[in-house]
PDB file of C-alpha atoms (C1' of nucleotides) in Angstrom:
ATOM      1  CA  MET R   1      -3.211 -19.563  19.251  1.00 62.00           C
ATOM      2  CA  ARG R   2      -0.331 -16.362  20.378  1.00 65.00           C
ATOM      3  CA  PRO R   3      -1.368 -13.224  21.127  1.00 78.00           C
ATOM      4  CA  LEU R   4      -2.618 -10.804  18.214  1.00 91.00           C
ATOM      5  CA  PHE R   5       0.069  -8.226  18.595  1.00 95.00           C
ATOM      6  CA  HIS R   6      -1.347  -4.321  18.436  1.00 97.00           C
ATOM      7  CA  PRO R   7       1.222  -2.339  18.100  1.00 98.00           C
ATOM      8  CA  ALA R   8       1.604   0.816  20.600  1.00 98.00           C
ATOM      9  CA  ILE R   9       0.481   4.322  19.928  1.00 98.00           C
ATOM     10  CA  GLU R  10       3.581   5.882  19.099  1.00 96.00           C
ATOM     11  CA  GLU R  11       4.657   3.172  17.456  1.00 97.00           C
ATOM     12  CA  VAL R  12       1.839   3.827  14.713  1.00 98.00           C
ATOM     13  CA  THR R  13       3.165   5.033  11.439  1.00 98.00           C
ATOM     14  CA  VAL R  14       1.475   7.600   9.183  1.00 98.00           C
ATOM     15  CA  GLU R  15       2.593   4.990   6.300  1.00 98.00           C
ATOM     16  CA  ALA R  16       1.452   1.853   8.016  1.00 98.00           C
ATOM     17  CA  ILE R  17      -1.664   3.676   8.036  1.00 98.00           C
ATOM     18  CA  LEU R  18      -2.263   5.451   4.809  1.00 98.00           C
ATOM     19  CA  HIS R  19      -0.521   1.324   3.435  1.00 98.00           C
ATOM     20  CA  ALA R  20      -4.065  -0.320   4.949  1.00 98.00           C
ATOM     21  CA  LEU R  21      -5.630   2.189   4.041  1.00 98.00           C
ATOM     22  CA  SER R  22      -4.995   1.969   0.203  1.00 98.00           C
ATOM     23  CA  ASP R  23      -7.070  -1.455  -0.378  1.00 98.00           C
ATOM     24  CA  PRO R  24     -10.732  -1.537  -0.730  1.00 96.00           C
ATOM     25  CA  VAL R  25     -11.709  -4.113   0.936  1.00 96.00           C
ATOM     26  CA  ARG R  26      -9.896  -2.465   3.922  1.00 97.00           C
ATOM     27  CA  VAL R  27     -11.297   0.637   4.278  1.00 97.00           C
ATOM     28  CA  ALA R  28     -14.773  -1.031   3.025  1.00 95.00           C
ATOM     29  CA  ILE R  29     -13.922  -2.432   6.267  1.00 95.00           C
ATOM     30  CA  TYR R  30     -12.779  -0.358   8.662  1.00 96.00           C
ATOM     31  CA  ALA R  31     -15.309   1.891   7.363  1.00 95.00           C
ATOM     32  CA  ASP R  32     -17.969  -0.111   8.857  1.00 93.00           C
ATOM     33  CA  ILE R  33     -16.330  -0.982  12.208  1.00 94.00           C
ATOM     34  CA  ILE R  34     -16.458   3.043  12.950  1.00 93.00           C
ATOM     35  CA  GLY R  35     -19.758   3.643  10.748  1.00 88.00           C
ATOM     36  CA  GLN R  36     -20.970   1.094  14.101  1.00 81.00           C
ATOM     37  CA  GLN R  37     -19.996   2.974  16.852  1.00 64.00           C
ATOM     38  CA  CYS R  38     -19.038  -0.720  17.893  1.00 60.00           C
ATOM     39  CA  SER R  39     -17.783  -3.443  16.799  1.00 61.00           C
ATOM     40  CA  GLN R  40     -17.436  -5.919  14.233  1.00 66.00           C
ATOM     41  CA  ASN R  41     -17.171  -9.664  13.745  1.00 69.00           C
ATOM     42  CA  CYS R  42     -14.902 -10.871  10.498  1.00 61.00           C
ATOM     43  CA  SER R  43     -17.428 -13.321   8.757  1.00 63.00           C
ATOM     44  CA  ASN R  44     -19.597 -10.022   9.137  1.00 71.00           C
ATOM     45  CA  PHE R  45     -17.531  -8.936   5.755  1.00 73.00           C
ATOM     46  CA  LEU R  46     -17.746 -12.280   3.430  1.00 66.00           C
ATOM     47  CA  ASN R  47     -19.408 -10.539   0.836  1.00 72.00           C
ATOM     48  CA  ILE R  48     -17.667  -6.915   1.561  1.00 77.00           C
ATOM     49  CA  SER R  49     -16.844  -6.619  -2.071  1.00 77.00           C
ATOM     50  CA  ASP R  50     -18.368  -7.671  -4.983  1.00 78.00           C
ATOM     51  CA  LYS R  51     -16.051 -11.366  -5.390  1.00 86.00           C
ATOM     52  CA  PRO R  52     -16.511 -13.282  -2.270  1.00 89.00           C
ATOM     53  CA  ILE R  53     -13.110 -12.860   0.065  1.00 93.00           C
ATOM     54  CA  PRO R  54     -11.651 -16.739   1.056  1.00 95.00           C
ATOM     55  CA  LYS R  55     -11.839 -15.720   4.795  1.00 94.00           C
ATOM     56  CA  SER R  56      -8.176 -16.449   4.732  1.00 96.00           C
ATOM     57  CA  THR R  57      -7.759 -12.977   3.030  1.00 96.00           C
ATOM     58  CA  LEU R  58      -9.986 -11.856   5.643  1.00 96.00           C
ATOM     59  CA  SER R  59      -8.059 -12.718   8.448  1.00 96.00           C
ATOM     60  CA  GLN R  60      -5.301 -11.975   6.494  1.00 97.00           C
ATOM     61  CA  HIS R  61      -7.148  -8.094   6.430  1.00 97.00           C
ATOM     62  CA  PHE R  62      -7.971  -7.420   9.918  1.00 97.00           C
ATOM     63  CA  LYS R  63      -4.274  -8.533  10.981  1.00 98.00           C
ATOM     64  CA  ALA R  64      -2.941  -5.441   8.089  1.00 98.00           C
ATOM     65  CA  LEU R  65      -5.723  -3.344  10.097  1.00 98.00           C
ATOM     66  CA  ARG R  66      -4.346  -4.302  13.617  1.00 98.00           C
ATOM     67  CA  GLU R  67      -0.742  -4.131  12.817  1.00 98.00           C
ATOM     68  CA  ALA R  68      -1.633  -0.388  11.331  1.00 98.00           C
ATOM     69  CA  GLY R  69      -2.807   0.235  14.285  1.00 98.00           C
ATOM     70  CA  LEU R  70      -6.311   1.318  13.155  1.00 98.00           C
ATOM     71  CA  ILE R  71      -8.443  -1.304  14.957  1.00 97.00           C
ATOM     72  CA  ARG R  72      -8.056  -3.399  18.131  1.00 96.00           C
ATOM     73  CA  GLY R  73      -9.181  -7.385  17.982  1.00 95.00           C
ATOM     74  CA  GLU R  74     -10.385  -9.265  20.888  1.00 92.00           C
ATOM     75  CA  ARG R  75     -11.318 -12.796  21.252  1.00 91.00           C
ATOM     76  CA  ARG R  76     -14.664 -13.062  22.599  1.00 90.00           C
ATOM     77  CA  GLY R  77     -16.137 -16.293  22.674  1.00 88.00           C
ATOM     78  CA  VAL R  78     -15.741 -18.069  19.279  1.00 88.00           C
ATOM     79  CA  GLU R  79     -15.610 -14.878  17.221  1.00 90.00           C
ATOM     80  CA  MET R  80     -13.992 -11.413  17.179  1.00 92.00           C
ATOM     81  CA  HIS R  81     -14.293  -8.423  18.779  1.00 93.00           C
ATOM     82  CA  ASN R  82     -13.410  -5.217  16.851  1.00 94.00           C
ATOM     83  CA  THR R  83     -12.776  -1.934  17.532  1.00 94.00           C
ATOM     84  CA  SER R  84     -11.559   1.352  15.914  1.00 96.00           C
ATOM     85  CA  ARG R  85      -9.103   3.780  17.594  1.00 97.00           C
ATOM     86  CA  CYS R  86      -9.493   5.620  16.141  1.00 95.00           C
ATOM     87  CA  ALA R  87      -9.641   8.726  19.435  1.00 97.00           C
ATOM     88  CA  GLU R  88      -5.855   7.294  20.523  1.00 98.00           C
ATOM     89  CA  ILE R  89      -4.539   7.826  16.024  1.00 98.00           C
ATOM     90  CA  GLU R  90      -6.700  11.416  16.024  1.00 98.00           C
ATOM     91  CA  GLN R  91      -4.850  12.469  19.118  1.00 98.00           C
ATOM     92  CA  ARG R  92      -1.305  11.422  17.607  1.00 98.00           C
ATOM     93  CA  PHE R  93      -2.617  12.444  14.358  1.00 98.00           C
ATOM     94  CA  PRO R  94      -5.244  14.953  14.594  1.00 98.00           C
ATOM     95  CA  GLY R  95      -7.947  14.511  10.969  1.00 98.00           C
ATOM     96  CA  LEU R  96      -6.243  12.280   9.253  1.00 98.00           C
ATOM     97  CA  ILE R  97      -8.349   9.822  10.206  1.00 98.00           C
ATOM     98  CA  ALA R  98     -11.896  12.380   9.014  1.00 98.00           C
ATOM     99  CA  ALA R  99     -10.131  13.174   6.142  1.00 98.00           C
ATOM    100  CA  ILE R 100      -9.355  10.184   4.527  1.00 98.00           C
ATOM    101  CA  VAL R 101     -12.757   8.846   5.512  1.00 97.00           C
ATOM    102  CA  GLN R 102     -14.494  11.497   4.581  1.00 98.00           C
ATOM    103  CA  ALA R 103     -12.308  11.548   0.778  1.00 98.00           C
ATOM    104  CA  HIS R 104     -13.765   7.750   0.354  1.00 97.00           C
ATOM    105  CA  ASN R 105     -16.723   9.222   1.191  1.00 96.00           C
ATOM    106  CA  ILE R 106     -16.861  11.799  -1.628  1.00 98.00           C
ATOM    107  CA  GLN R 107     -15.213   9.346  -4.117  1.00 97.00           C
ATOM    108  CA  LEU R 108     -18.478   6.523  -2.806  1.00 95.00           C
ATOM    109  CA  GLN R 109     -20.367  10.054  -3.907  1.00 96.00           C
ATOM    110  CA  ASP R 110     -19.125  10.156  -6.840  1.00 95.00           C
ATOM    111  CA  LYS R 111     -18.830   7.397  -8.540  1.00 93.00           C
ATOM    112  CA  LEU R 112     -22.860   6.339  -7.506  1.00 93.00           C
ATOM    113  CA  ARG R 113     -23.841   9.495  -9.692  1.00 93.00           C
ATOM    114  CA  ALA R 114     -22.193   8.691 -12.351  1.00 87.00           C
ATOM    115  CA  GLU R 115     -23.232   5.436 -12.170  1.00 84.00           C
ATOM    116  CA  LYS R 116     -27.387   6.860 -12.472  1.00 84.00           C
ATOM    117  CA  SER R 117     -25.868   9.060 -15.265  1.00 86.00           C
ATOM    118  CA  HIS R 118     -25.209   6.379 -16.881  1.00 78.00           C
ATOM    119  CA  LYS R 119     -28.384   3.900 -16.966  1.00 79.00           C
ATOM    120  CA  ARG R 120     -29.647   7.809 -17.338  1.00 80.00           C
ATOM    121  CA  LYS R 121     -27.918   7.795 -21.285  1.00 79.00           C
ATOM    122  CA  VAL R 122     -29.064   3.610 -21.827  1.00 83.00           C
ATOM    123  CA  ALA R 123     -32.850   4.482 -20.429  1.00 83.00           C
ATOM    124  CA  ARG R 124     -32.390   7.249 -23.305  1.00 75.00           C
ATOM    125  CA  ALA R 125     -31.120   5.705 -25.706  1.00 78.00           C
ATOM    126  CA  LYS R 126     -33.672   2.869 -26.270  1.00 61.00           C
TER     127      LYS R 126
ATOM    128  CA  MET C   1       9.651   7.307 -25.063  1.00 61.00           C
ATOM    129  CA  ARG C   2       5.982   7.692 -24.647  1.00 65.00           C
ATOM    130  CA  PRO C   3       4.302  10.248 -23.524  1.00 78.00           C
ATOM    131  CA  LEU C   4       3.680  10.540 -19.954  1.00 90.00           C
ATOM    132  CA  PHE C   5       0.664   9.637 -18.562  1.00 95.00           C
ATOM    133  CA  HIS C   6      -1.908  12.715 -15.851  1.00 97.00           C
ATOM    134  CA  PRO C   7      -4.814  10.619 -14.705  1.00 98.00           C
ATOM    135  CA  ALA C   8      -7.489  13.980 -14.809  1.00 98.00           C
ATOM    136  CA  ILE C   9      -8.437  14.285 -11.323  1.00 98.00           C
ATOM    137  CA  GLU C  10     -12.011  13.332 -11.725  1.00 96.00           C
ATOM    138  CA  GLU C  11     -10.131  10.350 -11.840  1.00 97.00           C
ATOM    139  CA  VAL C  12      -7.826  10.461  -9.423  1.00 98.00           C
ATOM    140  CA  THR C  13      -8.717   8.135  -6.789  1.00 98.00           C
ATOM    141  CA  VAL C  14      -8.235   7.773  -2.896  1.00 98.00           C
ATOM    142  CA  GLU C  15      -6.326   4.647  -2.372  1.00 98.00           C
ATOM    143  CA  ALA C  16      -4.008   5.527  -5.820  1.00 98.00           C
ATOM    144  CA  ILE C  17      -2.842   8.387  -3.146  1.00 98.00           C
ATOM    145  CA  LEU C  18      -2.812   6.527  -0.097  1.00 98.00           C
ATOM    146  CA  HIS C  19      -1.025   4.152  -2.255  1.00 98.00           C
ATOM    147  CA  ALA C  20       1.492   6.564  -3.678  1.00 98.00           C
ATOM    148  CA  LEU C  21       2.144   8.144  -0.062  1.00 98.00           C
ATOM    149  CA  SER C  22       2.505   5.163   1.741  1.00 98.00           C
ATOM    150  CA  ASP C  23       5.987   4.345   0.387  1.00 98.00           C
ATOM    151  CA  PRO C  24       8.696   6.617   2.485  1.00 96.00           C
ATOM    152  CA  VAL C  25      10.588   7.326  -0.300  1.00 96.00           C
ATOM    153  CA  ARG C  26       7.452   8.613  -2.252  1.00 97.00           C
ATOM    154  CA  VAL C  27       6.332  10.486   0.537  1.00 97.00           C
ATOM    155  CA  ALA C  28       9.362  12.350   1.202  1.00 95.00           C
ATOM    156  CA  ILE C  29       9.164  13.335  -2.959  1.00 95.00           C
ATOM    157  CA  TYR C  30       6.178  13.860  -2.954  1.00 96.00           C
ATOM    158  CA  ALA C  31       6.428  17.112   0.315  1.00 95.00           C
ATOM    159  CA  ASP C  32       9.362  18.261  -1.577  1.00 93.00           C
ATOM    160  CA  ILE C  33       7.597  18.655  -3.828  1.00 94.00           C
ATOM    161  CA  ILE C  34       5.507  20.736  -1.940  1.00 93.00           C
ATOM    162  CA  GLY C  35       6.959  22.411  -0.412  1.00 88.00           C
ATOM    163  CA  GLN C  36       9.386  24.009  -3.144  1.00 81.00           C
ATOM    164  CA  GLN C  37       6.892  26.241  -4.855  1.00 63.00           C
ATOM    165  CA  CYS C  38       8.154  25.216  -7.929  1.00 59.00           C
ATOM    166  CA  SER C  39       9.926  22.129  -9.378  1.00 61.00           C
ATOM    167  CA  GLN C  40      12.704  19.418  -8.950  1.00 65.00           C
ATOM    168  CA  ASN C  41      14.228  17.247 -11.481  1.00 69.00           C
ATOM    169  CA  CYS C  42      14.465  14.336 -10.003  1.00 60.00           C
ATOM    170  CA  SER C  43      18.077  13.968  -9.752  1.00 63.00           C
ATOM    171  CA  ASN C  44      18.145  15.588  -6.822  1.00 70.00           C
ATOM    172  CA  PHE C  45      16.492  12.699  -5.198  1.00 72.00           C
ATOM    173  CA  LEU C  46      18.915  10.775  -5.032  1.00 65.00           C
ATOM    174  CA  ASN C  47      20.079  10.638  -1.580  1.00 70.00           C
ATOM    175  CA  ILE C  48      16.818  11.582  -0.066  1.00 76.00           C
ATOM    176  CA  SER C  49      16.900   8.051   1.362  1.00 77.00           C
ATOM    177  CA  ASP C  50      20.048   6.456   3.620  1.00 77.00           C
ATOM    178  CA  LYS C  51      20.698   4.391   1.475  1.00 85.00           C
ATOM    179  CA  PRO C  52      21.693   5.670  -2.286  1.00 89.00           C
ATOM    180  CA  ILE C  53      18.113   4.856  -4.818  1.00 93.00           C
ATOM    181  CA  PRO C  54      19.603   3.732  -8.413  1.00 95.00           C
ATOM    182  CA  LYS C  55      17.300   5.913 -11.112  1.00 94.00           C
ATOM    183  CA  SER C  56      15.564   3.503 -12.426  1.00 96.00           C
ATOM    184  CA  THR C  57      13.531   3.571  -8.544  1.00 96.00           C
ATOM    185  CA  LEU C  58      13.038   6.518  -8.951  1.00 96.00           C
ATOM    186  CA  SER C  59      11.349   7.153 -12.684  1.00 96.00           C
ATOM    187  CA  GLN C  60       9.185   4.277 -11.318  1.00 97.00           C
ATOM    188  CA  HIS C  61       8.504   6.198  -7.484  1.00 97.00           C
ATOM    189  CA  PHE C  62       8.356   9.532  -9.592  1.00 97.00           C
ATOM    190  CA  LYS C  63       6.380   7.319 -12.555  1.00 98.00           C
ATOM    191  CA  ALA C  64       3.816   5.776  -9.520  1.00 98.00           C
ATOM    192  CA  LEU C  65       3.008  10.054  -8.002  1.00 98.00           C
ATOM    193  CA  ARG C  66       2.221  10.863 -11.680  1.00 98.00           C
ATOM    194  CA  GLU C  67      -0.168   8.039 -12.012  1.00 98.00           C
ATOM    195  CA  ALA C  68      -2.047   8.647  -8.419  1.00 98.00           C
ATOM    196  CA  GLY C  69      -2.485  12.204  -9.617  1.00 98.00           C
ATOM    197  CA  LEU C  70      -0.116  13.864  -7.174  1.00 98.00           C
ATOM    198  CA  ILE C  71       2.350  15.131  -9.477  1.00 97.00           C
ATOM    199  CA  ARG C  72       2.097  16.323 -13.342  1.00 96.00           C
ATOM    200  CA  GLY C  73       5.601  15.813 -15.166  1.00 95.00           C
ATOM    201  CA  GLU C  74       6.859  17.852 -18.132  1.00 92.00           C
ATOM    202  CA  ARG C  75       9.514  17.488 -20.053  1.00 91.00           C
ATOM    203  CA  ARG C  76      11.962  20.781 -19.675  1.00 90.00           C
ATOM    204  CA  GLY C  77      14.997  20.247 -21.993  1.00 87.00           C
ATOM    205  CA  VAL C  78      16.914  17.468 -21.308  1.00 87.00           C
ATOM    206  CA  GLU C  79      15.423  17.713 -17.108  1.00 90.00           C
ATOM    207  CA  MET C  80      12.072  17.367 -15.713  1.00 92.00           C
ATOM    208  CA  HIS C  81       9.193  19.685 -14.739  1.00 93.00           C
ATOM    209  CA  ASN C  82       7.453  18.092 -11.084  1.00 94.00           C
ATOM    210  CA  THR C  83       4.465  20.147 -10.178  1.00 94.00           C
ATOM    211  CA  SER C  84       2.264  19.364  -7.636  1.00 95.00           C
ATOM    212  CA  ARG C  85      -1.390  18.823  -8.458  1.00 97.00           C
ATOM    213  CA  CYS C  86      -1.948  19.513  -4.390  1.00 95.00           C
ATOM    214  CA  ALA C  87      -4.784  22.717  -5.656  1.00 97.00           C
ATOM    215  CA  GLU C  88      -6.974  20.543  -8.056  1.00 98.00           C
ATOM    216  CA  ILE C  89      -6.253  17.422  -5.542  1.00 98.00           C
ATOM    217  CA  GLU C  90      -7.853  19.572  -3.080  1.00 98.00           C
ATOM    218  CA  GLN C  91     -10.585  20.906  -4.210  1.00 98.00           C
ATOM    219  CA  ARG C  92     -11.472  16.893  -5.549  1.00 98.00           C
ATOM    220  CA  PHE C  93     -10.960  15.319  -1.700  1.00 98.00           C
ATOM    221  CA  PRO C  94     -11.160  18.756   0.831  1.00 98.00           C
ATOM    222  CA  GLY C  95      -8.012  19.188   3.188  1.00 98.00           C
ATOM    223  CA  LEU C  96      -7.126  14.783   2.203  1.00 98.00           C
ATOM    224  CA  ILE C  97      -3.145  15.910   1.162  1.00 98.00           C
ATOM    225  CA  ALA C  98      -3.619  18.588   3.915  1.00 98.00           C
ATOM    226  CA  ALA C  99      -3.813  15.824   7.048  1.00 98.00           C
ATOM    227  CA  ILE C 100      -1.865  13.673   4.735  1.00 98.00           C
ATOM    228  CA  VAL C 101       1.430  16.067   5.150  1.00 97.00           C
ATOM    229  CA  GLN C 102       0.563  17.260   8.646  1.00 98.00           C
ATOM    230  CA  ALA C 103       0.825  13.920  10.125  1.00 98.00           C
ATOM    231  CA  HIS C 104       3.879  13.212   8.486  1.00 97.00           C
ATOM    232  CA  ASN C 105       5.710  16.798  10.276  1.00 96.00           C
ATOM    233  CA  ILE C 106       4.169  15.517  13.687  1.00 98.00           C
ATOM    234  CA  GLN C 107       5.707  12.042  12.847  1.00 97.00           C
ATOM    235  CA  LEU C 108       9.098  14.109  11.885  1.00 95.00           C
ATOM    236  CA  GLN C 109       9.146  15.936  14.315  1.00 96.00           C
ATOM    237  CA  ASP C 110       8.844  12.663  17.196  1.00 95.00           C
ATOM    238  CA  LYS C 111      11.194  11.393  15.862  1.00 92.00           C
ATOM    239  CA  LEU C 112      14.044  13.442  15.888  1.00 92.00           C
ATOM    240  CA  ARG C 113      12.918  14.476  19.945  1.00 93.00           C
ATOM    241  CA  ALA C 114      13.572  10.384  20.258  1.00 87.00           C
ATOM    242  CA  GLU C 115      16.652  11.106  19.091  1.00 84.00           C
ATOM    243  CA  LYS C 116      17.366  13.735  20.374  1.00 84.00           C
ATOM    244  CA  SER C 117      16.937  12.329  24.722  1.00 85.00           C
ATOM    245  CA  HIS C 118      18.530   9.325  23.110  1.00 76.00           C
ATOM    246  CA  LYS C 119      21.136  10.426  22.757  1.00 77.00           C
ATOM    247  CA  ARG C 120      21.527  12.836  25.991  1.00 78.00           C
ATOM    248  CA  LYS C 121      21.217   8.559  27.991  1.00 76.00           C
ATOM    249  CA  VAL C 122      24.041   8.103  26.023  1.00 81.00           C
ATOM    250  CA  ALA C 123      26.017  10.643  27.313  1.00 82.00           C
ATOM    251  CA  ARG C 124      24.887  10.795  30.383  1.00 74.00           C
ATOM    252  CA  ALA C 125      25.440   7.112  30.434  1.00 77.00           C
ATOM    253  CA  LYS C 126      30.049   8.154  29.717  1.00 60.00           C
TER     254      LYS C 126
ATOM    255  C1'  DT H   1      29.608  13.683 -34.789  1.00 72.08           C
ATOM    256  C1'  DC H   2      30.458  13.053 -30.604  1.00 72.08           C
ATOM    257  C1'  DA H   3      29.996  13.596 -25.051  1.00 72.08           C
ATOM    258  C1'  DT H   4      27.394  14.382 -21.323  1.00 72.08           C
ATOM    259  C1'  DT H   5      23.386  14.263 -19.011  1.00 72.08           C
ATOM    260  C1'  DA H   6      18.229  13.629 -16.982  1.00 72.08           C
ATOM    261  C1'  DG H   7      15.324   9.795 -17.436  1.00 72.08           C
ATOM    262  C1'  DT H   8      12.547   5.892 -19.427  1.00 72.08           C
ATOM    263  C1'  DT H   9      11.245   0.864 -20.395  1.00 72.08           C
ATOM    264  C1'  DC H  10      12.822  -3.752 -20.354  1.00 72.08           C
ATOM    265  C1'  DA H  11      13.382  -8.415 -18.791  1.00 72.08           C
ATOM    266  C1'  DG H  12      15.054 -10.877 -14.357  1.00 72.08           C
ATOM    267  C1'  DA H  13      15.379 -10.540  -9.249  1.00 72.08           C
ATOM    268  C1'  DA H  14      13.231 -10.273  -4.248  1.00 72.08           C
ATOM    269  C1'  DA H  15       9.601  -9.389  -1.603  1.00 72.08           C
ATOM    270  C1'  DT H  16       4.837  -8.313  -0.723  1.00 72.08           C
ATOM    271  C1'  DT H  17      -0.081 -10.453  -1.223  1.00 72.08           C
ATOM    272  C1'  DA H  18      -3.659 -13.710  -1.648  1.00 72.08           C
ATOM    273  C1'  DT H  19      -5.618 -18.181  -0.655  1.00 72.08           C
ATOM    274  C1'  DG H  20      -6.445 -23.492  -0.457  1.00 72.08           C
ATOM    275  C1'  DA H  21      -5.780 -26.441   2.867  1.00 72.08           C
ATOM    276  C1'  DA H  22      -4.591 -27.372   7.712  1.00 72.08           C
ATOM    277  C1'  DC H  23      -5.338 -26.501  12.565  1.00 72.08           C
ATOM    278  C1'  DT H  24      -7.169 -23.249  17.046  1.00 72.08           C
ATOM    279  C1'  DA H  25      -9.684 -21.906  20.174  1.00 72.08           C
ATOM    280  C1'  DC H  26     -14.439 -21.510  21.725  1.00 72.08           C
ATOM    281  C1'  DA H  27     -19.672 -22.594  22.731  1.00 72.08           C
ATOM    282  C1'  DG H  28     -22.653 -26.701  23.244  1.00 72.08           C
ATOM    283  C1'  DG H  29     -25.273 -30.210  23.573  1.00 72.08           C
ATOM    284  C1'  DG H  30     -24.982 -35.450  24.470  1.00 72.08           C
TER     285       DG H  30
ATOM    286  C1'  DC J   1     -15.629 -35.192  27.965  1.00 72.08           C
ATOM    287  C1'  DC J   2     -16.202 -36.204  23.700  1.00 72.08           C
ATOM    288  C1'  DC J   3     -18.957 -34.929  19.793  1.00 72.08           C
ATOM    289  C1'  DT J   4     -19.639 -30.962  15.787  1.00 72.08           C
ATOM    290  C1'  DG J   5     -20.147 -27.026  14.704  1.00 72.08           C
ATOM    291  C1'  DT J   6     -18.878 -22.575  14.244  1.00 72.08           C
ATOM    292  C1'  DA J   7     -15.160 -18.083  13.998  1.00 72.08           C
ATOM    293  C1'  DG J   8     -11.214 -16.775  13.093  1.00 72.08           C
ATOM    294  C1'  DT J   9      -5.823 -18.875  12.137  1.00 72.08           C
ATOM    295  C1'  DT J  10      -1.510 -20.329  10.486  1.00 72.08           C
ATOM    296  C1'  DC J  11       0.804 -22.473   6.789  1.00 72.08           C
ATOM    297  C1'  DA J  12       2.606 -22.926   2.411  1.00 72.08           C
ATOM    298  C1'  DT J  13       2.602 -22.258  -1.734  1.00 72.08           C
ATOM    299  C1'  DA J  14       0.781 -19.587  -5.864  1.00 72.08           C
ATOM    300  C1'  DA J  15      -0.292 -14.716  -7.492  1.00 72.08           C
ATOM    301  C1'  DT J  16       0.879 -10.423  -8.037  1.00 72.08           C
ATOM    302  C1'  DT J  17       3.740  -6.781  -7.583  1.00 72.08           C
ATOM    303  C1'  DT J  18       8.032  -3.931  -6.809  1.00 72.08           C
ATOM    304  C1'  DC J  19      13.446  -2.937  -7.031  1.00 72.08           C
ATOM    305  C1'  DT J  20      17.548  -2.547 -10.181  1.00 72.08           C
ATOM    306  C1'  DG J  21      20.898  -3.114 -13.491  1.00 72.08           C
ATOM    307  C1'  DA J  22      21.609  -2.548 -18.148  1.00 72.08           C
ATOM    308  C1'  DA J  23      20.437  -0.568 -21.944  1.00 72.08           C
ATOM    309  C1'  DC J  24      17.947   2.871 -24.715  1.00 72.08           C
ATOM    310  C1'  DT J  25      16.396   7.767 -25.990  1.00 72.08           C
ATOM    311  C1'  DA J  26      16.026  12.824 -26.052  1.00 72.08           C
ATOM    312  C1'  DA J  27      18.033  17.267 -25.603  1.00 72.08           C
ATOM    313  C1'  DT J  28      22.011  19.612 -25.290  1.00 72.08           C
ATOM    314  C1'  DG J  29      26.405  22.148 -26.670  1.00 72.08           C
ATOM    315  C1'  DA J  30      31.580  21.509 -28.073  1.00 72.08           C
TER     316       DA J  30
END
DNA sequence: TCATTAGTTCAGAAATTATGAACTACAGGG
DNA sequence: CCCTGTAGTTCATAATTTCTGAACTAATGA
C-alpha cells in the first residue's frame, strides 16, 4: 500500500477545497472531524448519510479530503487517525473554513426549522 | 427558448455555491461580475482562460452560476445582462462569498509572486 | 426579408465519480 | 508462525457529469 499523499500547504488550492466541500457526504465528514477536536476513523461514517455508503466510496471521500489538503490521515495500527489541517489553512486562507462551516450550520438549522413547521402543518391537518 | 431559471434565495445551497465556484473558469467569471459593479455579457469571457472557451461551454458555466443562485441573468435586447446576487447571499450566508473571493485573491497573488521569482531565477541563470 | 450577433439547446464524446470485489496491513490469539 | 478478523485501499467497470460542435432561437438593423 503506497503511503498516503498530503499536499504541502502552499500547494493547496481554493478550487480543490471548494470542490471537496461541495459534496454533502464530505462536508459532513469534515465537519465531524473538526467537531471532534481530535480524530475519527473512517468506519464511523458508514451511516453518515440516509443511505449507507460503501466503504470503497468512503475511502475515496477521505482521499478527496486529504488531497485537497483539508485533513491529514495516518495509520494507527489497524485503523486510521484523521485530523483536520484547519490551522494551516486558516493561515493561508483566513476565514475561509470558518465561513463555509458557518454557512453549513445555517443551512442545517434552516432545514430543521422547515421540517418542524412541516410536521406541525401535517399535525394540524389531521 | 425557455425562460432562465433562478432559484429563490431560500433554495440556494452551500453545496451548489461551492461546486459552482470550484471551477477556475466560473470563479473568474463570477469575480469579474462582482468586480464590475454592474453587469457583463457572456462573450467578454471567451478568452478568460489561457485557451479559448467554446461558447456552448461558456453558456453552461453561466447556467451553473445562475442555478447555484450566484448570479441573475436577463435578456437585454440581443445580449445578456448578468448581475451578482451577492447581497441576497450575504444575508443568507454572511461572510461566505467574501471569504471565498478573498481566498481566491490570496491564491492569485501567491501565484504572481511565484512566477516573478521564477523569472528572476531564470534571468540569473543566463 | 436577409444578414448579423448573442446566446441556448441538444446529442454524442470525454472526463469524473461510485461501487463491488480483490487485495494489503496490522493485531490478537492459538 | 499461521490463522482470523478488522480497517482501509486499489482496481476495473458502471453510472453520472461535463464539454463541445452543430443546429437552433431571438433580437437588431440594413
